[in-house]
Coordinates of N, CA, C and O in Angstrom, one line a residue:
X12 N 111.9 105.5 97.8 CA 110.8 104.2 98.5 C 109.4 105.2 98.5 O 109.1 106.1 98.6
X13 N 108.8 104.2 98.0 CA 107.1 104.7 98.0 C 106.0 103.5 99.2 O 106.6 102.4 99.2
X14 N 105.2 104.0 99.6 CA 104.2 103.7 100.6 C 103.4 102.5 99.9 O 102.5 103.2 98.9
X15 N 103.4 101.3 100.3 CA 102.6 100.4 99.8 C 101.6 100.0 101.0 O 102.0 99.5 102.2
X16 N 100.1 100.0 100.7 CA 99.4 99.8 101.7 C 98.8 98.4 101.0 O 97.9 98.5 100.1
X17 N 98.7 97.3 102.2 CA 98.2 96.0 101.3 C 97.4 95.1 102.5 O 98.2 95.2 103.4
X18 N 97.0 94.4 102.0 CA 96.3 93.3 103.3 C 96.5 92.1 102.4 O 96.4 91.4 101.3
X19 N 97.4 91.1 103.2 CA 97.9 89.8 103.0 C 97.5 89.0 104.3 O 97.7 89.1 105.2
X20 N 96.7 87.8 103.6 CA 96.2 87.0 104.5 C 95.3 87.3 105.7 O 95.3 87.1 106.7
X21 N 94.5 88.7 105.6 CA 93.8 89.2 106.4 C 94.0 90.3 107.2 O 93.7 90.7 108.3
X22 N 95.7 90.2 107.4 CA 96.8 91.7 108.3 C 97.3 92.4 107.1 O 97.4 92.5 106.2
X23 N 96.4 93.9 107.6 CA 97.0 95.2 106.7 C 98.5 95.4 107.3 O 99.0 95.4 108.2
X24 N 99.0 95.7 105.9 CA 100.3 96.2 106.0 C 100.8 97.5 105.3 O 100.0 97.9 104.4
X25 N 101.6 98.3 105.7 CA 102.2 99.6 105.2 C 103.7 99.6 105.1 O 104.1 98.9 106.1
X26 N 104.2 99.4 104.2 CA 105.6 99.2 103.7 C 106.3 99.9 103.0 O 105.4 100.1 101.5
X27 N 107.3 100.4 102.9 CA 107.8 101.2 101.9 C 108.7 100.2 101.0 O 109.3 99.4 101.0
X28 N 108.2 100.6 99.8 CA 109.3 99.8 98.7 C 109.7 100.4 97.8 O 109.3 101.8 97.3
X29 N 110.6 100.0 97.0 CA 111.1 100.3 95.8 C 110.2 100.4 94.7 O 109.3 99.5 94.6
X30 N 110.5 101.2 94.0 CA 109.4 101.5 92.6 C 109.3 100.2 91.6 O 108.4 100.3 91.2
X31 N 110.1 99.3 91.6 CA 110.5 98.6 90.8 C 110.2 97.1 91.7 O 110.7 96.1 90.8
X32 N 110.2 97.0 93.1 CA 109.9 95.8 93.6 C 108.8 94.9 92.9 O 107.6 95.6 92.7
X33 N 109.1 93.5 93.0 CA 108.1 92.8 92.6 C 107.2 92.0 94.1 O 107.4 92.4 95.3
X34 N 105.5 91.8 94.0 CA 105.0 91.7 94.8 C 105.7 90.6 95.5 O 105.8 90.2 96.8
X35 N 106.3 89.5 94.8 CA 107.2 88.7 95.5 C 108.3 89.0 96.3 O 108.3 88.1 97.4
X36 N 108.8 89.9 95.9 CA 110.1 90.2 96.4 C 109.3 90.9 98.2 O 109.9 90.6 99.1
X37 N 108.5 91.6 98.0 CA 108.3 92.4 99.1 C 107.6 91.3 100.1 O 107.7 91.5 101.4
X38 N 106.5 90.1 99.6 CA 106.1 89.6 100.6 C 107.3 88.6 101.3 O 107.2 88.4 102.3
X39 N 108.1 88.1 100.6 CA 109.3 87.3 100.6 C 110.5 88.1 101.6 O 110.6 87.6 103.0
X40 N 110.7 89.1 101.1 CA 111.7 89.9 102.1 C 111.3 90.9 102.8 O 112.1 91.1 103.8
X41 N 110.5 91.5 102.5 CA 109.9 92.5 103.6 C 108.8 92.3 104.8 O 108.7 92.4 105.6
X42 N 108.1 91.6 103.9 CA 106.7 90.6 105.0 C 107.3 89.4 105.6 O 106.3 88.9 106.6
X43 N 108.0 88.6 105.2 CA 108.4 87.4 105.5 C 107.9 86.6 105.6 O 107.4 85.5 106.2
X44 N 106.6 86.7 104.6 CA 105.7 85.6 104.2 C 106.5 84.8 103.1 O 106.8 85.2 101.8
X45 N 107.0 83.3 103.4 CA 107.9 82.7 102.6 C 106.8 81.6 101.5 O 107.7 80.6 101.0
X46 N 106.1 81.5 101.6 CA 105.0 80.3 100.9 C 105.2 80.7 99.6 O 105.8 79.4 99.0
X47 N 104.8 81.6 98.9 CA 105.4 81.8 97.7 C 106.9 81.7 97.4 O 107.5 82.3 98.0
X48 N 107.1 80.7 96.7 CA 108.5 80.3 96.2 C 109.2 81.1 95.0 O 108.4 81.7 93.8
X49 N 110.5 81.5 95.3 CA 111.1 82.2 94.1 C 111.8 81.1 93.1 O 112.2 80.3 93.2
X50 N 111.0 80.9 91.7 CA 111.4 79.8 91.1 C 112.0 80.3 89.6 O 113.5 80.9 89.6
X51 N 111.2 80.8 88.6 CA 112.1 81.0 87.5 C 112.2 82.2 87.4 O 112.8 83.1 86.8
X52 N 111.3 83.4 88.1 CA 111.3 84.6 87.9 C 110.8 85.4 86.8 O 111.2 86.4 86.5
X53 N 110.0 84.5 85.9 CA 109.4 84.8 84.4 C 108.5 84.5 84.8 O 107.8 84.8 83.3
X54 N 107.3 84.0 85.4 CA 106.1 84.0 85.1 C 106.0 82.4 84.5 O 105.1 82.5 84.2
X55 N 106.9 81.4 84.3 CA 106.6 80.1 83.6 C 106.7 78.8 84.6 O 106.2 78.1 84.1
X56 N 107.0 79.3 86.0 CA 107.1 78.2 86.8 C 105.9 77.9 87.8 O 105.3 77.1 88.5
X57 N 104.9 79.0 88.0 CA 103.9 79.1 88.7 C 104.3 78.9 90.3 O 103.0 79.1 91.1
X58 N 105.6 79.0 90.7 CA 106.0 78.8 92.2 C 105.4 79.9 93.2 O 105.3 79.8 94.1
X59 N 105.3 81.2 92.5 CA 104.9 82.1 93.2 C 103.8 82.8 93.0 O 103.3 83.9 93.7
X60 N 102.9 82.0 93.0 CA 101.3 81.9 92.8 C 100.5 82.6 93.8 O 101.0 81.9 95.0
X61 N 100.1 83.9 93.6 CA 99.1 84.2 94.7 C 97.9 84.7 94.3 O 97.8 85.0 93.0
X62 N 97.0 84.7 95.1 CA 95.8 85.6 94.9 C 95.3 87.1 94.9 O 95.9 87.2 96.1
X63 N 95.4 87.7 94.2 CA 95.1 89.4 94.2 C 93.8 89.7 94.1 O 93.5 89.5 92.8
X64 N 93.0 90.1 95.0 CA 91.6 90.0 95.0 C 90.8 89.1 94.2 O 89.9 89.5 93.7
X65 N 91.1 87.6 94.7 CA 90.5 86.7 94.2 C 91.4 86.4 92.7 O 90.8 85.0 92.4
X66 N 91.8 87.1 92.0 CA 92.4 86.5 90.4 C 93.8 86.3 91.1 O 94.9 86.6 91.6
X67 N 94.1 84.9 90.3 CA 95.4 84.5 90.2 C 96.4 85.3 89.5 O 96.2 85.5 88.6
X68 N 97.5 85.6 90.2 CA 98.6 86.4 89.8 C 99.9 85.6 89.8 O 100.3 84.9 91.2
X69 N 101.2 85.9 88.9 CA 102.4 85.5 89.5 C 103.2 86.8 90.2 O 103.2 87.6 89.6
X70 N 103.5 86.4 91.4 CA 104.1 87.4 92.4 C 105.3 87.8 91.6 O 105.5 88.9 92.0
X71 N 106.3 87.1 90.8 CA 107.4 87.5 90.6 C 107.1 88.5 88.8 O 108.1 89.3 89.2
X72 N 105.8 88.2 88.5 CA 105.7 89.3 87.3 C 104.7 90.7 88.1 O 104.8 91.5 86.9
X73 N 104.5 90.3 89.2 CA 103.6 91.5 89.5 C 104.1 92.7 90.3 O 104.7 92.5 91.2
X74 N 104.1 94.0 89.8 CA 104.8 95.1 90.5 C 104.0 95.3 91.6 O 102.5 95.5 91.8
X75 N 104.6 95.5 92.8 CA 104.0 95.6 94.2 C 103.3 96.8 94.1 O 102.2 96.6 94.7
X76 N 103.7 97.9 93.6 CA 102.6 99.0 93.4 C 101.3 98.9 92.8 O 100.5 99.7 93.0
X77 N 101.4 97.9 92.0 CA 100.2 97.7 91.3 C 98.9 97.0 91.9 O 97.9 96.8 91.6
X78 N 99.3 96.9 93.6 CA 98.2 96.0 93.9 C 98.3 96.9 95.2 O 97.4 96.4 96.6
X79 N 98.3 98.0 95.5 CA 98.2 99.4 96.4 C 96.5 98.9 96.5 O 95.6 98.9 95.9
X80 N 96.5 98.9 97.9 CA 95.1 98.5 98.5 C 94.5 97.5 98.4 O 93.0 96.9 98.6
X81 N 95.1 96.5 97.5 CA 94.4 95.1 97.4 C 94.5 94.2 98.6 O 95.3 94.4 99.2
X82 N 93.7 93.0 98.4 CA 93.7 91.8 99.2 C 94.6 90.7 98.7 O 94.2 90.6 97.7
X83 N 95.5 90.2 99.2 CA 96.3 89.3 98.8 C 96.4 88.0 99.6 O 96.4 88.3 100.8
X84 N 96.3 86.8 98.8 CA 96.0 85.9 99.5 C 97.1 84.8 98.9 O 97.3 84.6 97.9
X85 N 98.2 84.4 100.1 CA 98.9 83.6 99.9 C 98.7 81.9 100.4 O 97.9 81.7 101.3
X86 N 99.6 81.1 100.2 CA 99.2 79.9 101.1 C 99.0 79.8 102.3 O 98.5 78.9 102.8
X87 N 100.2 80.3 103.1 CA 99.7 80.8 104.3 C 98.1 81.5 104.9 O 97.6 81.2 106.0
X88 N 97.7 81.8 103.9 CA 96.2 82.3 104.4 C 95.2 81.4 103.6 O 94.0 81.9 104.0
X89 N 95.8 80.2 103.4 CA 94.3 79.6 102.7 C 93.5 78.4 103.5 O 92.2 78.5 103.5
X90 N 94.3 77.7 104.4 CA 93.7 76.9 105.6 C 93.5 78.0 106.6 O 91.7 77.8 107.1
X91 N 93.8 79.1 107.2 CA 93.2 79.7 108.2 C 93.2 79.1 109.7 O 93.5 77.7 109.7
X92 N 92.5 79.5 110.9 CA 92.5 79.1 111.9 C 91.5 77.7 112.0 O 91.6 77.3 112.9
X93 N 90.8 77.5 111.0 CA 89.9 76.7 111.0 C 90.4 75.4 110.4 O 90.0 74.2 110.3
X94 N 91.9 75.2 110.3 CA 92.5 74.0 110.0 C 92.7 74.0 108.3 O 92.8 75.2 107.7
X95 N 93.4 72.7 108.1 CA 93.7 72.9 106.6 C 92.6 73.0 105.2 O 91.1 72.7 105.8
X96 N 92.6 73.9 104.2 CA 91.5 73.9 103.5 C 91.4 72.5 102.7 O 92.4 71.7 102.7
X97 N 90.0 71.8 102.3 CA 89.5 70.6 101.6 C 90.8 70.6 100.7 O 91.7 69.5 100.3
X98 N 91.6 71.6 99.5 CA 92.6 71.3 98.8 C 94.1 70.8 99.6 O 94.7 70.0 99.4
X99 N 94.7 71.7 100.7 CA 95.4 71.2 101.3 C 95.5 69.7 102.0 O 96.3 68.9 101.9
X100 N 94.2 69.8 102.4 CA 94.1 67.9 102.9 C 94.1 66.8 102.1 O 94.9 65.9 102.0
X101 N 93.7 67.3 100.5 CA 93.7 66.6 99.5 C 94.9 66.3 98.9 O 95.6 65.1 98.8
X102 N 96.2 67.3 98.9 CA 97.5 67.3 98.2 C 98.1 66.1 99.6 O 98.8 65.5 99.3
X103 N 97.8 66.8 100.8 CA 98.2 65.5 101.6 C 97.9 64.3 101.7 O 99.1 63.4 101.8
X104 N 96.8 64.0 101.8 CA 96.0 62.8 101.9 C 96.5 62.0 100.3 O 96.8 60.6 100.5
X105 N 96.9 62.5 99.3 CA 96.6 61.8 98.0 C 97.9 61.9 97.6 O 98.5 62.0 96.4
X106 N 98.9 62.1 98.4 CA 100.5 62.5 97.6 C 100.7 63.2 96.6 O 101.4 62.9 95.7
X107 N 99.8 64.6 96.9 CA 99.9 65.8 96.0 C 101.3 66.2 95.6 O 101.4 67.3 94.9
X108 N 102.3 66.2 96.6 CA 103.5 66.9 96.7 C 104.5 65.9 97.1 O 104.7 64.8 97.8
X109 N 105.6 66.2 96.6 CA 106.8 65.3 97.0 C 108.1 66.2 97.8 O 107.6 66.3 98.8
X110 N 108.7 66.8 97.1 CA 109.7 67.8 97.7 C 109.0 69.3 98.3 O 109.2 69.8 99.3
X111 N 107.4 69.2 97.6 CA 106.8 70.4 98.6 C 107.1 72.0 97.7 O 106.4 72.9 98.0
X112 N 107.8 72.0 96.9 CA 108.3 73.4 96.3 C 107.2 73.8 95.5 O 107.2 74.8 95.5
X113 N 106.7 73.0 94.9 CA 105.4 73.6 94.0 C 104.5 73.5 94.7 O 103.3 74.4 93.9
X114 N 104.4 73.2 95.9 CA 103.1 72.6 96.2 C 102.2 74.1 96.5 O 101.0 74.4 96.4
X115 N 102.9 75.0 97.2 CA 102.3 76.1 97.5 C 101.6 76.9 96.3 O 100.5 77.3 96.1
X116 N 102.2 76.8 95.0 CA 101.5 77.4 93.5 C 100.5 76.6 93.2 O 99.7 77.3 92.6
X117 N 100.6 75.5 93.0 CA 99.6 74.4 92.7 C 98.3 74.6 93.6 O 97.6 74.3 92.8
X118 N 98.5 74.9 94.9 CA 97.5 74.8 95.5 C 96.4 76.5 95.4 O 95.5 76.3 95.5
X119 N 97.2 77.3 95.3 CA 96.6 78.6 94.7 C 96.2 78.5 93.5 O 95.0 79.0 93.0
X120 N 96.9 78.0 92.6 CA 96.3 77.6 91.2 C 95.1 77.1 91.5 O 94.1 77.2 90.5
X121 N 94.9 75.9 92.3 CA 94.0 74.8 92.0 C 92.8 75.8 93.0 O 91.4 75.9 92.7
X122 N 93.0 76.4 94.0 CA 91.8 77.4 94.5 C 91.3 78.0 93.6 O 90.2 78.5 93.9
X123 N 92.0 79.1 92.8 CA 91.5 79.6 92.1 C 90.9 79.0 91.1 O 89.7 79.8 90.5
X124 N 91.0 77.8 90.6 CA 90.4 77.1 89.5 C 88.6 76.8 90.2 O 87.6 77.1 89.9
X125 N 88.6 76.4 91.3 CA 87.8 75.6 92.1 C 86.5 76.8 92.6 O 85.8 76.6 92.8
X126 N 87.7 78.2 92.6 CA 86.6 79.4 93.2 C 86.0 79.8 92.2 O 84.5 80.1 92.1
X127 N 86.0 79.6 90.9 CA 85.7 79.8 89.5 C 84.8 78.5 89.3 O 83.9 79.0 88.7
X128 N 85.2 77.7 89.0 CA 84.4 76.5 88.8 C 84.9 75.1 89.6 O 85.7 74.4 89.8
X129 N 83.6 74.8 90.3 CA 83.7 73.9 91.6 C 83.7 72.4 91.0 O 84.1 71.8 91.9
X130 N 83.2 72.3 89.9 CA 83.1 70.8 89.7 C 84.1 70.6 87.8 O 83.3 70.5 87.1
X131 N 85.3 70.8 88.0 CA 86.0 70.8 86.7 C 86.7 69.6 86.0 O 86.4 68.1 87.5
X132 N 86.3 69.1 85.2 CA 87.1 68.0 84.5 C 88.3 67.9 84.6 O 88.9 68.7 85.0
X133 N 88.8 66.8 84.4 CA 90.2 66.5 84.7 C 90.8 67.3 83.2 O 92.0 67.8 83.7
X134 N 90.6 67.6 82.3 CA 91.0 68.4 81.1 C 91.0 69.7 82.0 O 92.3 70.5 81.5
X135 N 90.0 70.3 82.4 CA 90.2 71.9 82.8 C 91.0 71.8 83.9 O 91.6 72.9 84.2
X136 N 91.1 70.7 84.9 CA 92.2 70.8 86.2 C 93.6 70.8 85.1 O 94.3 71.9 85.5
X137 N 93.8 70.1 84.3 CA 95.3 70.0 83.7 C 95.3 71.5 83.0 O 96.4 72.0 83.1
X138 N 94.6 72.0 82.4 CA 94.7 73.3 81.6 C 95.0 74.6 83.0 O 95.8 75.3 82.4
X139 N 94.2 74.3 83.9 CA 94.7 75.3 84.7 C 95.9 75.3 85.4 O 96.6 76.3 85.7
X140 N 96.3 74.2 85.4 CA 97.8 73.6 86.1 C 99.0 73.9 85.2 O 99.8 73.5 85.5
X141 N 98.6 73.9 83.8 CA 99.4 73.7 82.8 C 100.7 75.0 83.0 O 101.9 74.9 82.6
X142 N 100.2 76.2 84.0 CA 101.5 77.2 83.7 C 102.4 76.9 85.1 O 103.1 77.9 85.8
X143 N 102.4 75.6 85.8 CA 102.7 75.1 86.8 C 103.5 74.1 86.8 O 103.3 73.2 86.3
X144 N 105.0 74.2 87.2 CA 105.7 73.0 86.9 C 106.4 72.2 88.2 O 106.1 73.1 89.1
X145 N 106.6 70.9 88.2 CA 106.8 70.4 89.2 C 107.9 69.5 88.7 O 107.9 68.4 87.9
X146 N 109.1 69.7 89.0 CA 110.4 68.8 88.9 C 110.1 67.4 89.4 O 110.8 66.4 88.9
X147 N 109.4 66.7 90.3 CA 109.6 65.6 90.8 C 107.9 65.0 90.1 O 108.4 63.5 90.1
X148 N 107.5 65.7 89.4 CA 106.5 65.0 88.3 C 105.4 64.0 89.1 O 104.7 62.9 88.5
X149 N 104.9 65.1 90.4 CA 103.8 64.5 90.8 C 102.2 64.8 90.4 O 101.2 65.0 90.9
X150 N 102.2 65.1 88.9 CA 101.2 65.7 88.2 C 99.9 64.9 88.5 O 98.7 65.0 88.7
X151 N 100.0 63.5 88.2 CA 98.9 62.6 88.5 C 98.3 62.7 89.5 O 97.3 63.1 89.6
X152 N 99.1 62.8 90.8 CA 98.7 62.6 92.3 C 97.9 64.0 92.4 O 96.8 64.6 93.3
X153 N 98.7 65.2 91.7 CA 97.9 66.5 92.0 C 96.6 66.6 91.2 O 95.5 67.3 92.1
X154 N 96.7 66.0 90.0 CA 95.5 66.3 89.4 C 93.9 65.3 90.3 O 93.3 65.7 90.5
X155 N 94.6 64.2 90.8 CA 93.7 63.4 91.9 C 93.3 63.9 93.1 O 92.2 64.2 93.2
X156 N 94.3 65.0 93.8 CA 94.1 65.8 94.5 C 93.1 66.7 94.4 O 92.2 67.0 95.1
X157 N 93.3 67.7 93.5 CA 92.3 68.7 93.0 C 91.0 68.3 92.8 O 90.0 68.8 93.4
X158 N 90.7 67.0 92.4 CA 89.2 66.3 91.8 C 88.6 66.0 93.3 O 87.9 66.3 93.5
X159 N 89.4 64.9 94.1 CA 89.3 64.8 95.4 C 88.7 66.2 96.2 O 87.5 66.0 96.6
X160 N 89.5 66.7 96.2 CA 89.1 68.1 96.9 C 87.5 68.9 96.3 O 87.1 69.6 97.1
X161 N 87.5 69.1 95.0 CA 86.2 69.4 94.2 C 85.3 68.5 95.1 O 84.3 68.9 95.2
X162 N 85.4 67.2 94.9 CA 84.1 66.0 95.5 C 84.0 66.7 96.9 O 83.0 66.6 97.5
X163 N 85.0 66.6 97.9 CA 84.9 67.0 98.9 C 83.9 68.2 99.4 O 83.3 68.3 100.5
X164 N 84.7 69.1 98.9 CA 83.5 70.6 98.8 C 82.4 70.8 98.8 O 81.9 71.4 98.9
X165 N 82.0 70.2 97.4 CA 80.4 70.1 97.0 C 79.8 69.1 97.7 O 79.0 69.8 98.2
X166 N 80.5 68.2 98.7 CA 79.7 67.3 99.7 C 79.4 68.2 100.9 O 78.6 68.3 101.6
X167 N 80.6 69.1 101.1 CA 80.6 70.1 102.0 C 79.6 71.2 102.1 O 79.7 72.5 102.8
X168 N 79.2 71.6 100.8 CA 78.5 72.3 100.5 C 79.1 74.2 99.9 O 79.1 75.0 99.9
X169 N 80.2 73.5 99.3 CA 81.3 74.4 98.5 C 82.1 75.1 99.7 O 82.6 76.4 99.2
X170 N 82.5 74.3 100.9 CA 83.6 75.2 101.6 C 84.6 75.8 100.9 O 85.2 75.2 100.2
X171 N 85.0 77.0 101.2 CA 86.0 77.5 100.1 C 87.2 78.0 101.2 O 88.3 78.6 101.3

């Protein structure tokens, strides 16, 4: 076991981890942060998407020890104490999720997109979300939700 020091959603943790553990395993099984979902475990579905130092990563493919000292944000850290993030609100208001299983990854991927490109085209949204799968087929509403959130964030001065 090796010591991992990590900041997740603003809280600092020191946790003993197996050298082969994935970030997803550490988040879910050791830190009990369950927003990132276990989907394919091959990086194909996007259900485990998190931000590591602002960059989108698949938690299932990220070795836990590779994020030593990093800041990780999961869906639980997106809205914060100030309420829902505009993306979360847009997904809710626009029926951007049905079963909700893919929603954390969709929102994390969308947040990464909007952090880099606050005014994406529909094609840019589709391209960004191309690594996220939704079994319910909510893609049209998800794309509309991301576009709506981008517009509301622009109107609010780019609230992140």
